[in-house]
Each structure stands twice: as structure tokens, then as C-alpha cells.
Amino acid sequence: MENLCPRTRCPVQEQRARWERKRACTARELLETERRYQEQLGLVATYFVGILRAKGTLRPPELQALFGPWELIYGASQELLPYLEGGHWGQGLEGFCPHLELYTQFAANAEMSWTTLQKQLKKSKRFRRFVRLQEGRPEFGGLQLQDLLPLPLQRLQQYENLVIALAENTSPNSPDHQQLTRAARLVSETIQTVHAIGQKQKNGQHLRRVQALLGGRQAKGFTSGRWFLRQGWLLVVPPRGEPRPRMFFLFSDVLLMAKPRPPLHLLQSGTFACRALYPMAQCQLHRVFGHSGGPCGGLLSLSFPHEKLLLMSTDQEDLLHWYHSLTLAISSQKN
């Protein structure tokens, strides 16, 4: 029978060879980085979690708040690594997937972890001295505890990149292709959940900051359940007279206009007083001028059932950002 590829390799063979090279390279990177990751997890588990628990430097609730499920994550890596070292990628990652929930729990605790660390470093001389002593160990290579705490979430992102690459470069006929594809999907879903948790935590930080800036009884509970979008100074153009600078806070459902309290205010200097609240569900937005992208700024018109607001900025780029943020808020209320 005549050889269909007498001197050159068939395209199918070349594709398979490329898959194998990329698969081998990705597998090697996954293995090497997992070894390093497990080593760093072990350092924290041994020299911080274990010793702090044994010495009683932190109470159990404080220890849990600081490290979350760190030791369980370390244990999951210890289970995974032998499979990677033996080349059983699909089997190892399939067995690892049930542990992804630990990373979701770790992400949900991340803000509490950071707050607890800063609080204990500030108030406890004993804890502060212990942390410095442990960070000075040569095993840590100059890394501080605050550098190591985000490690599991950084590794989760690496898992997504590496597991997807491993699945994509595994032949569909390979016995572990289905296992790797499922693992890649589950890791990606976990990344999305973790990202949503991070966005919610960041929004919470913004809301607490804004509530502190507004101050007073009026602000208490105002930001609950809202999504912060943007804040900044804009000029309010009245029907008559000169434009007046006002601070605006844009949330997912309302636009708040505020005026700075007097610098000599006895209790609330540096804060803002709410002057008006505009529901974005009732807003009609237009750019009066400022389309050309020139340096002269622009003007936005916001129409509400009982009021019309003209907002001006001398910064064209800033006005454009405001226009896009307002458009986003309006559209979110109509969906």
C-alpha cells in the first residue's frame, strides 16, 4: 500500500506532536509550581498556624479569622502532588476538585483575614514580635506574612491557566481528556465565584468609606444594599448665576449630590452633607456638548420628573467617564 506521507509528517501527526509538546511543558510547569506552592503553604502552616495555636498567642476565633481554611488547603495540595509527580494528571485533578470549595471559603474570609492581621499587629506587642521573628527565618526568603496570605487565591488563578492549557492540549482520545476538561470547567467556575466575592468585598469597602464621608444620622444605613459606581466633583449649572461645585456619589440606583461641611464644623469637619438624591430609574441623560474630545470639557443634562440638572466639567475625559457610569446606572435600573 502506498505511503500517504513518504517524507514529511502528516498534518494530523504534526498537530498531535504540538499537543504533546505543549502538554508536557504545561504539565512540568504545573508540577514545579505546585511543589513551590506546597512548600510555602507548609511554612505558614508550621511556623505560624501551628506555633500560634500551641503557644496560645491568638485565641481560636482570632486564629481562624486570620488564616481561614489554610491547613485544609495545605492538605489538599499534599493529596494532589503525588498524582502530579506520577503523571496521573486527570485522576489527580479530578480528586482535587472537591477541595475547590476551600478556596471559595478562603476568598470569603480574605477581608476578615487582612483586618485581623492589621488589628493584631497594632494592639499585641507579643504577636508583633512573634511575626517579626518568624519572618526573619531564612526559609521565608524575606517574605512577610502579609505577602503570603493571598497565596491560595494567586494559586487558584494559576490553576485555571494551567489546567485549561493542559485540557486543551490533551487529545480527545486520551483517557484523561474528560477528567481534565471537567476539572478546567470547575476551576473556572470557582474563579468566577471568587471574583464575585472580591467585587462584593470591594464594594463594601467603598460603601463604608462613603458613609464615613457623609457622616451624621442621615447617612446611617443609606449605603446598605447599594453598589458604588463613582464619585467626584462636578459643577452644577443653575438657571441663573455662577456654576457651583458639588461632590457627587453615584450608586447603582441613585445619584447623591453633597456639599462639604464647613472646615470649622465642630464634629464633622471634612465630611459632606447630602443636598439631593436623584433616582436613576427616572433619569434621562443627554450630552449637551463635549462630544468632540477637545480640551474644553463639556456639559451633561439629567432630566427627572420634577427637576432638571445640568452638570459641567472642564475635564473632557472625566466627563466622558461620568457619562458612561451614569449610562450604566440607568440601564441597570431598566433591566
Tab-separated table of C-alpha atoms in Angstrom:
chain	number	residue	atom	x	y	z
A	1	MET	CA	0.000	0.000	0.000
A	2	GLU	CA	1.330	3.431	-0.917
A	3	ASN	CA	2.589	5.582	1.959
A	4	LEU	CA	0.485	8.763	2.102
A	5	CYS	CA	3.244	10.736	3.897
A	6	PRO	CA	6.507	9.437	2.390
A	7	ARG	CA	8.936	12.127	3.519
A	8	THR	CA	7.043	14.579	5.671
A	9	ARG	CA	4.824	14.073	8.684
A	10	CYS	CA	1.071	14.210	8.159
A	11	PRO	CA	-0.711	17.355	9.394
A	12	VAL	CA	-2.545	15.198	11.934
A	13	GLN	CA	0.754	13.836	13.244
A	14	GLU	CA	2.218	17.345	13.432
A	15	GLN	CA	-0.816	18.561	15.385
A	16	ARG	CA	-0.509	15.665	17.802
A	17	ALA	CA	3.189	16.391	18.242
A	18	ARG	CA	2.415	20.050	19.039
A	19	TRP	CA	-0.217	18.954	21.538
A	20	GLU	CA	2.247	16.636	23.217
A	21	ARG	CA	4.949	19.301	23.467
A	22	LYS	CA	2.576	21.874	24.933
A	23	ARG	CA	1.020	19.276	27.244
A	24	ALA	CA	4.438	18.194	28.511
A	25	CYS	CA	5.519	21.806	29.047
A	26	THR	CA	2.287	22.700	30.897
A	27	ALA	CA	2.441	19.527	32.999
A	28	ARG	CA	6.011	20.300	34.008
A	29	GLU	CA	5.088	23.868	34.969
A	30	LEU	CA	2.087	22.660	36.988
A	31	LEU	CA	4.261	20.162	38.849
A	32	GLU	CA	7.115	22.564	39.591
A	33	THR	CA	4.849	25.392	40.733
A	34	GLU	CA	2.770	23.005	42.879
A	35	ARG	CA	5.922	21.917	44.702
A	36	ARG	CA	6.827	25.528	45.436
A	37	TYR	CA	3.242	26.351	46.406
A	38	GLN	CA	3.058	23.417	48.816
A	39	GLU	CA	6.374	24.431	50.344
A	40	GLN	CA	5.106	27.944	51.062
A	41	LEU	CA	1.786	26.643	52.400
A	42	GLY	CA	3.753	24.367	54.709
A	43	LEU	CA	5.919	27.201	56.002
A	44	VAL	CA	2.884	29.213	57.069
A	45	ALA	CA	1.112	26.140	58.468
A	46	THR	CA	4.169	25.135	60.521
A	47	TYR	CA	5.766	28.378	61.628
A	48	PHE	CA	2.644	30.476	62.036
A	49	VAL	CA	-0.597	28.484	62.395
A	50	GLY	CA	0.843	25.548	64.327
A	51	ILE	CA	3.050	27.540	66.701
A	52	LEU	CA	0.442	30.249	67.323
A	53	ARG	CA	-2.057	27.542	68.268
A	54	ALA	CA	0.437	25.752	70.510
A	55	LYS	CA	1.581	28.937	72.273
A	56	GLY	CA	-1.925	30.347	72.598
A	57	THR	CA	-0.753	33.719	71.268
A	58	LEU	CA	-4.092	34.121	69.495
A	59	ARG	CA	-7.437	32.834	70.667
A	60	PRO	CA	-9.004	30.154	68.375
A	61	PRO	CA	-11.536	32.603	66.819
A	62	GLU	CA	-8.726	35.062	66.028
A	63	LEU	CA	-6.583	32.281	64.570
A	64	GLN	CA	-9.473	31.145	62.385
A	65	ALA	CA	-10.205	34.710	61.273
A	66	LEU	CA	-6.569	35.249	60.302
A	67	PHE	CA	-5.849	32.029	58.398
A	68	GLY	CA	-9.251	30.607	57.467
A	69	PRO	CA	-9.028	27.084	55.990
A	70	TRP	CA	-5.257	27.373	55.383
A	71	GLU	CA	-4.357	23.960	56.813
A	72	LEU	CA	-7.108	22.242	54.808
A	73	ILE	CA	-5.816	23.902	51.627
A	74	TYR	CA	-2.326	22.675	52.529
A	75	GLY	CA	-3.722	19.170	52.959
A	76	ALA	CA	-5.428	19.332	49.547
A	77	SER	CA	-2.108	20.222	47.917
A	78	GLN	CA	-0.437	17.327	49.715
A	79	GLU	CA	-3.036	14.993	48.218
A	80	LEU	CA	-2.625	16.415	44.716
A	81	LEU	CA	1.154	16.497	44.414
A	82	PRO	CA	1.812	12.700	44.342
A	83	TYR	CA	-0.592	12.339	41.409
A	84	LEU	CA	1.203	15.104	39.508
A	85	GLU	CA	4.591	13.546	40.255
A	86	GLY	CA	3.300	10.207	38.940
A	87	GLY	CA	1.933	11.770	35.752
A	88	HIS	CA	-1.690	10.990	36.679
A	89	TRP	CA	-2.955	14.455	35.791
A	90	GLY	CA	-6.605	13.671	35.145
A	91	GLN	CA	-7.048	11.454	38.189
A	92	GLY	CA	-5.219	13.878	40.472
A	93	LEU	CA	-7.109	16.988	39.344
A	94	GLU	CA	-10.438	15.200	39.413
A	95	GLY	CA	-9.777	14.261	43.034
A	96	PHE	CA	-8.659	17.808	43.789
A	97	CYS	CA	-11.853	19.481	42.513
A	98	PRO	CA	-13.986	18.792	45.625
A	99	HIS	CA	-11.418	20.857	47.556
A	100	LEU	CA	-12.115	23.955	45.428
A	101	GLU	CA	-14.805	24.932	47.933
A	102	LEU	CA	-11.957	25.658	50.360
A	103	TYR	CA	-10.761	28.404	48.022
A	104	THR	CA	-14.238	29.934	47.963
A	105	GLN	CA	-14.261	29.916	51.780
A	106	PHE	CA	-10.773	31.420	51.819
A	107	ALA	CA	-11.867	34.228	49.485
A	108	ALA	CA	-14.926	34.960	51.625
A	109	ASN	CA	-12.623	35.285	54.651
A	110	ALA	CA	-9.932	37.382	52.894
A	111	GLU	CA	-11.163	40.755	54.119
A	112	MET	CA	-11.528	39.487	57.683
A	113	SER	CA	-8.042	37.974	57.466
A	114	TRP	CA	-6.444	41.267	56.468
A	115	THR	CA	-8.373	43.209	59.120
A	116	THR	CA	-7.401	40.709	61.816
A	117	LEU	CA	-3.725	40.852	60.862
A	118	GLN	CA	-3.613	44.651	60.999
A	119	LYS	CA	-5.542	44.731	64.274
A	120	GLN	CA	-3.304	42.183	65.995
A	121	LEU	CA	-0.108	43.802	64.740
A	122	LYS	CA	-1.305	47.114	66.143
A	123	LYS	CA	-2.617	46.028	69.530
A	124	SER	CA	-0.499	42.999	70.500
A	125	LYS	CA	3.192	43.503	71.154
A	126	ARG	CA	3.582	39.772	71.711
A	127	PHE	CA	2.039	38.918	68.332
A	128	ARG	CA	4.024	41.632	66.571
A	129	ARG	CA	7.304	40.324	67.995
A	130	PHE	CA	6.381	36.728	67.063
A	131	VAL	CA	5.574	37.667	63.442
A	132	ARG	CA	8.855	39.537	63.027
A	133	LEU	CA	10.798	36.600	64.467
A	134	GLN	CA	9.173	34.097	62.115
A	135	GLU	CA	9.513	36.339	59.051
A	136	GLY	CA	13.238	36.586	59.796
A	137	ARG	CA	13.712	32.840	59.292
A	138	PRO	CA	15.830	32.065	56.206
A	139	GLU	CA	13.120	29.691	54.933
A	140	PHE	CA	10.868	32.658	54.172
A	141	GLY	CA	13.428	34.371	51.932
A	142	GLY	CA	12.474	37.850	53.122
A	143	LEU	CA	8.730	37.361	52.531
A	144	GLN	CA	6.384	38.809	55.118
A	145	LEU	CA	3.201	37.180	56.399
A	146	GLN	CA	1.087	39.779	54.584
A	147	ASP	CA	2.815	38.732	51.331
A	148	LEU	CA	1.958	35.070	51.918
A	149	LEU	CA	-1.684	35.391	52.984
A	150	PRO	CA	-3.008	35.987	49.408
A	151	LEU	CA	-1.068	32.926	48.173
A	152	PRO	CA	-4.042	30.499	47.786
A	153	LEU	CA	-6.032	32.973	45.664
A	154	GLN	CA	-2.979	33.667	43.488
A	155	ARG	CA	-2.528	29.919	43.061
A	156	LEU	CA	-6.176	29.476	42.102
A	157	GLN	CA	-5.613	31.795	39.128
A	158	GLN	CA	-2.555	29.739	38.159
A	159	TYR	CA	-4.641	26.577	38.410
A	160	GLU	CA	-7.127	27.984	35.921
A	161	ASN	CA	-4.456	28.916	33.377
A	162	LEU	CA	-2.535	25.662	33.694
A	163	VAL	CA	-5.451	23.226	33.901
A	164	ILE	CA	-7.189	24.820	30.902
A	165	ALA	CA	-3.936	24.647	28.910
A	166	LEU	CA	-3.474	21.025	29.953
A	167	ALA	CA	-7.010	20.124	28.879
A	168	GLU	CA	-6.751	21.985	25.571
A	169	ASN	CA	-3.532	20.198	24.663
A	170	THR	CA	-4.731	16.738	25.573
A	171	SER	CA	-6.015	14.621	22.701
A	172	PRO	CA	-9.765	13.945	22.836
A	173	ASN	CA	-8.881	10.261	22.552
A	174	SER	CA	-6.723	10.392	25.683
A	175	PRO	CA	-8.189	8.517	28.664
A	176	ASP	CA	-7.855	11.574	30.938
A	177	HIS	CA	-9.238	14.157	28.489
A	178	GLN	CA	-12.710	14.088	30.043
A	179	GLN	CA	-11.299	14.379	33.579
A	180	LEU	CA	-9.108	17.344	32.623
A	181	THR	CA	-11.936	19.113	30.767
A	182	ARG	CA	-14.227	18.756	33.763
A	183	ALA	CA	-11.504	19.960	36.132
A	184	ALA	CA	-10.863	23.013	33.929
A	185	ARG	CA	-14.571	23.875	33.964
A	186	LEU	CA	-14.852	23.531	37.744
A	187	VAL	CA	-11.736	25.637	38.373
A	188	SER	CA	-13.089	28.354	36.056
A	189	GLU	CA	-16.434	28.330	37.867
A	190	THR	CA	-14.626	28.683	41.192
A	191	ILE	CA	-12.623	31.623	39.809
A	192	GLN	CA	-15.883	33.346	38.841
A	193	THR	CA	-17.317	32.789	42.323
A	194	VAL	CA	-14.143	34.115	43.951
A	195	HIS	CA	-14.176	37.149	41.645
A	196	ALA	CA	-17.786	37.905	42.636
A	197	ILE	CA	-16.837	37.643	46.318
A	198	GLY	CA	-13.931	40.035	45.759
A	199	GLN	CA	-16.172	42.538	43.966
A	200	LYS	CA	-18.683	42.415	46.798
A	201	GLN	CA	-15.952	42.975	49.392
A	202	LYS	CA	-14.513	45.889	47.429
A	203	ASN	CA	-17.965	47.419	47.085
A	204	GLY	CA	-18.474	47.076	50.826
A	205	GLN	CA	-15.234	48.960	51.443
A	206	HIS	CA	-16.385	51.772	49.122
A	207	LEU	CA	-19.772	51.981	50.837
A	208	ARG	CA	-18.256	52.201	54.312
A	209	ARG	CA	-15.862	54.912	53.101
A	210	VAL	CA	-18.700	56.909	51.531
A	211	GLN	CA	-20.851	56.531	54.634
A	212	ALA	CA	-17.972	57.900	56.724
A	213	LEU	CA	-17.614	60.838	54.315
A	214	LEU	CA	-21.308	61.666	54.506
A	215	GLY	CA	-21.432	61.364	58.293
A	216	GLY	CA	-24.357	62.188	60.520
A	217	ARG	CA	-27.651	60.390	61.102
A	218	GLN	CA	-28.753	60.985	57.546
A	219	ALA	CA	-26.027	58.683	56.193
A	220	LYS	CA	-26.667	55.836	58.624
A	221	GLY	CA	-27.813	52.814	56.662
A	222	PHE	CA	-28.028	54.807	53.428
A	223	THR	CA	-25.453	52.705	51.571
A	224	SER	CA	-26.896	49.328	52.606
A	225	GLY	CA	-27.544	47.066	49.622
A	226	ARG	CA	-26.218	49.503	47.044
A	227	TRP	CA	-23.392	49.215	44.536
A	228	PHE	CA	-20.948	52.108	44.400
A	229	LEU	CA	-20.006	53.246	40.897
A	230	ARG	CA	-18.269	56.605	41.030
A	231	GLN	CA	-17.639	59.821	42.934
A	232	GLY	CA	-16.120	63.201	42.143
A	233	TRP	CA	-16.542	66.950	41.853
A	234	LEU	CA	-18.798	68.430	39.173
A	235	LEU	CA	-20.093	71.946	38.595
A	236	VAL	CA	-23.869	72.409	38.937
A	237	VAL	CA	-25.069	74.976	36.406
A	238	PRO	CA	-28.118	76.887	37.777
A	239	PRO	CA	-30.687	78.714	35.591
A	240	ARG	CA	-29.087	81.957	36.737
A	241	GLY	CA	-25.784	82.727	38.388
A	242	GLU	CA	-22.415	81.039	38.512
A	243	PRO	CA	-21.838	77.265	38.470
A	244	ARG	CA	-21.403	75.753	41.947
A	245	PRO	CA	-19.001	72.897	42.731
A	246	ARG	CA	-20.646	69.884	44.353
A	247	MET	CA	-19.483	66.399	45.282
A	248	PHE	CA	-21.459	63.634	43.604
A	249	PHE	CA	-21.698	59.990	44.647
A	250	LEU	CA	-23.134	57.653	42.025
A	251	PHE	CA	-24.618	54.323	43.112
A	252	SER	CA	-26.383	51.651	41.118
A	253	ASP	CA	-29.794	53.174	41.831
A	254	VAL	CA	-29.299	56.785	42.923
A	255	LEU	CA	-27.137	59.852	42.357
A	256	LEU	CA	-26.376	61.763	45.533
A	257	MET	CA	-25.371	65.424	45.474
A	258	ALA	CA	-23.474	66.635	48.530
A	259	LYS	CA	-21.967	69.835	49.823
A	260	PRO	CA	-18.847	69.981	52.015
A	261	ARG	CA	-19.426	70.897	55.617
A	262	PRO	CA	-17.529	73.949	56.895
A	263	PRO	CA	-13.879	73.272	57.823
A	264	LEU	CA	-14.533	74.610	61.322
A	265	HIS	CA	-17.515	72.312	61.935
A	266	LEU	CA	-17.118	71.068	65.491
A	267	LEU	CA	-17.789	67.362	64.940
A	268	GLN	CA	-17.929	66.678	61.208
A	269	SER	CA	-15.186	68.699	59.558
A	270	GLY	CA	-14.093	67.097	56.301
A	271	THR	CA	-17.417	65.376	55.700
A	272	PHE	CA	-20.277	66.130	53.299
A	273	ALA	CA	-23.951	66.926	53.796
A	274	CYS	CA	-26.467	65.392	51.418
A	275	ARG	CA	-28.323	68.057	49.410
A	276	ALA	CA	-30.305	65.979	46.938
A	277	LEU	CA	-30.967	62.379	45.939
A	278	TYR	CA	-31.871	61.512	42.348
A	279	PRO	CA	-33.363	58.096	41.397
A	280	MET	CA	-31.592	56.718	38.325
A	281	ALA	CA	-34.679	54.763	37.242
A	282	GLN	CA	-36.339	58.107	36.419
A	283	CYS	CA	-33.314	59.739	34.780
A	284	GLN	CA	-32.961	60.785	31.140
A	285	LEU	CA	-29.352	61.552	30.240
A	286	HIS	CA	-28.026	63.704	27.370
A	287	ARG	CA	-24.710	65.221	26.454
A	288	VAL	CA	-25.312	68.899	25.722
A	289	PHE	CA	-21.786	69.407	24.484
A	290	GLY	CA	-18.487	67.640	24.928
A	291	HIS	CA	-18.679	65.172	22.017
A	292	SER	CA	-15.577	66.271	20.173
A	293	GLY	CA	-12.953	65.103	22.637
A	294	GLY	CA	-11.406	68.581	22.810
A	295	PRO	CA	-9.827	70.155	25.884
A	296	CYS	CA	-12.753	72.420	26.783
A	297	GLY	CA	-14.761	69.973	28.888
A	298	GLY	CA	-18.484	69.538	28.473
A	299	LEU	CA	-21.997	69.581	29.886
A	300	LEU	CA	-24.407	66.780	30.833
A	301	SER	CA	-28.163	67.138	31.138
A	302	LEU	CA	-30.005	64.894	33.605
A	303	SER	CA	-33.791	65.151	33.479
A	304	PHE	CA	-36.034	63.874	36.268
A	305	PRO	CA	-39.845	64.132	36.583
A	306	HIS	CA	-39.677	67.271	38.760
A	307	GLU	CA	-36.209	68.645	38.141
A	308	LYS	CA	-33.537	69.124	35.518
A	309	LEU	CA	-29.869	69.013	36.442
A	310	LEU	CA	-27.040	70.463	34.341
A	311	LEU	CA	-23.585	69.190	35.298
A	312	MET	CA	-20.396	70.634	33.882
A	313	SER	CA	-16.759	69.601	33.938
A	314	THR	CA	-13.720	71.311	32.458
A	315	ASP	CA	-12.091	67.894	32.018
A	316	GLN	CA	-13.335	66.175	28.864
A	317	GLU	CA	-12.084	62.725	29.889
A	318	ASP	CA	-13.619	62.966	33.353
A	319	LEU	CA	-16.962	63.988	31.849
A	320	LEU	CA	-16.840	61.019	29.483
A	321	HIS	CA	-16.266	58.662	32.418
A	322	TRP	CA	-19.232	60.204	34.213
A	323	TYR	CA	-21.397	59.802	31.113
A	324	HIS	CA	-20.545	56.094	30.825
A	325	SER	CA	-21.091	55.478	34.569
A	326	LEU	CA	-24.457	57.270	34.527
A	327	THR	CA	-25.497	55.323	31.435
A	328	LEU	CA	-24.587	52.086	33.207
A	329	ALA	CA	-26.626	53.031	36.290
A	330	ILE	CA	-29.665	53.986	34.209
A	331	SER	CA	-29.571	50.821	32.127
A	332	SER	CA	-29.203	48.626	35.252
A	333	GLN	CA	-32.451	50.064	36.615
A	334	LYS	CA	-34.358	49.337	33.422
A	335	ASN	CA	-33.319	45.683	33.189
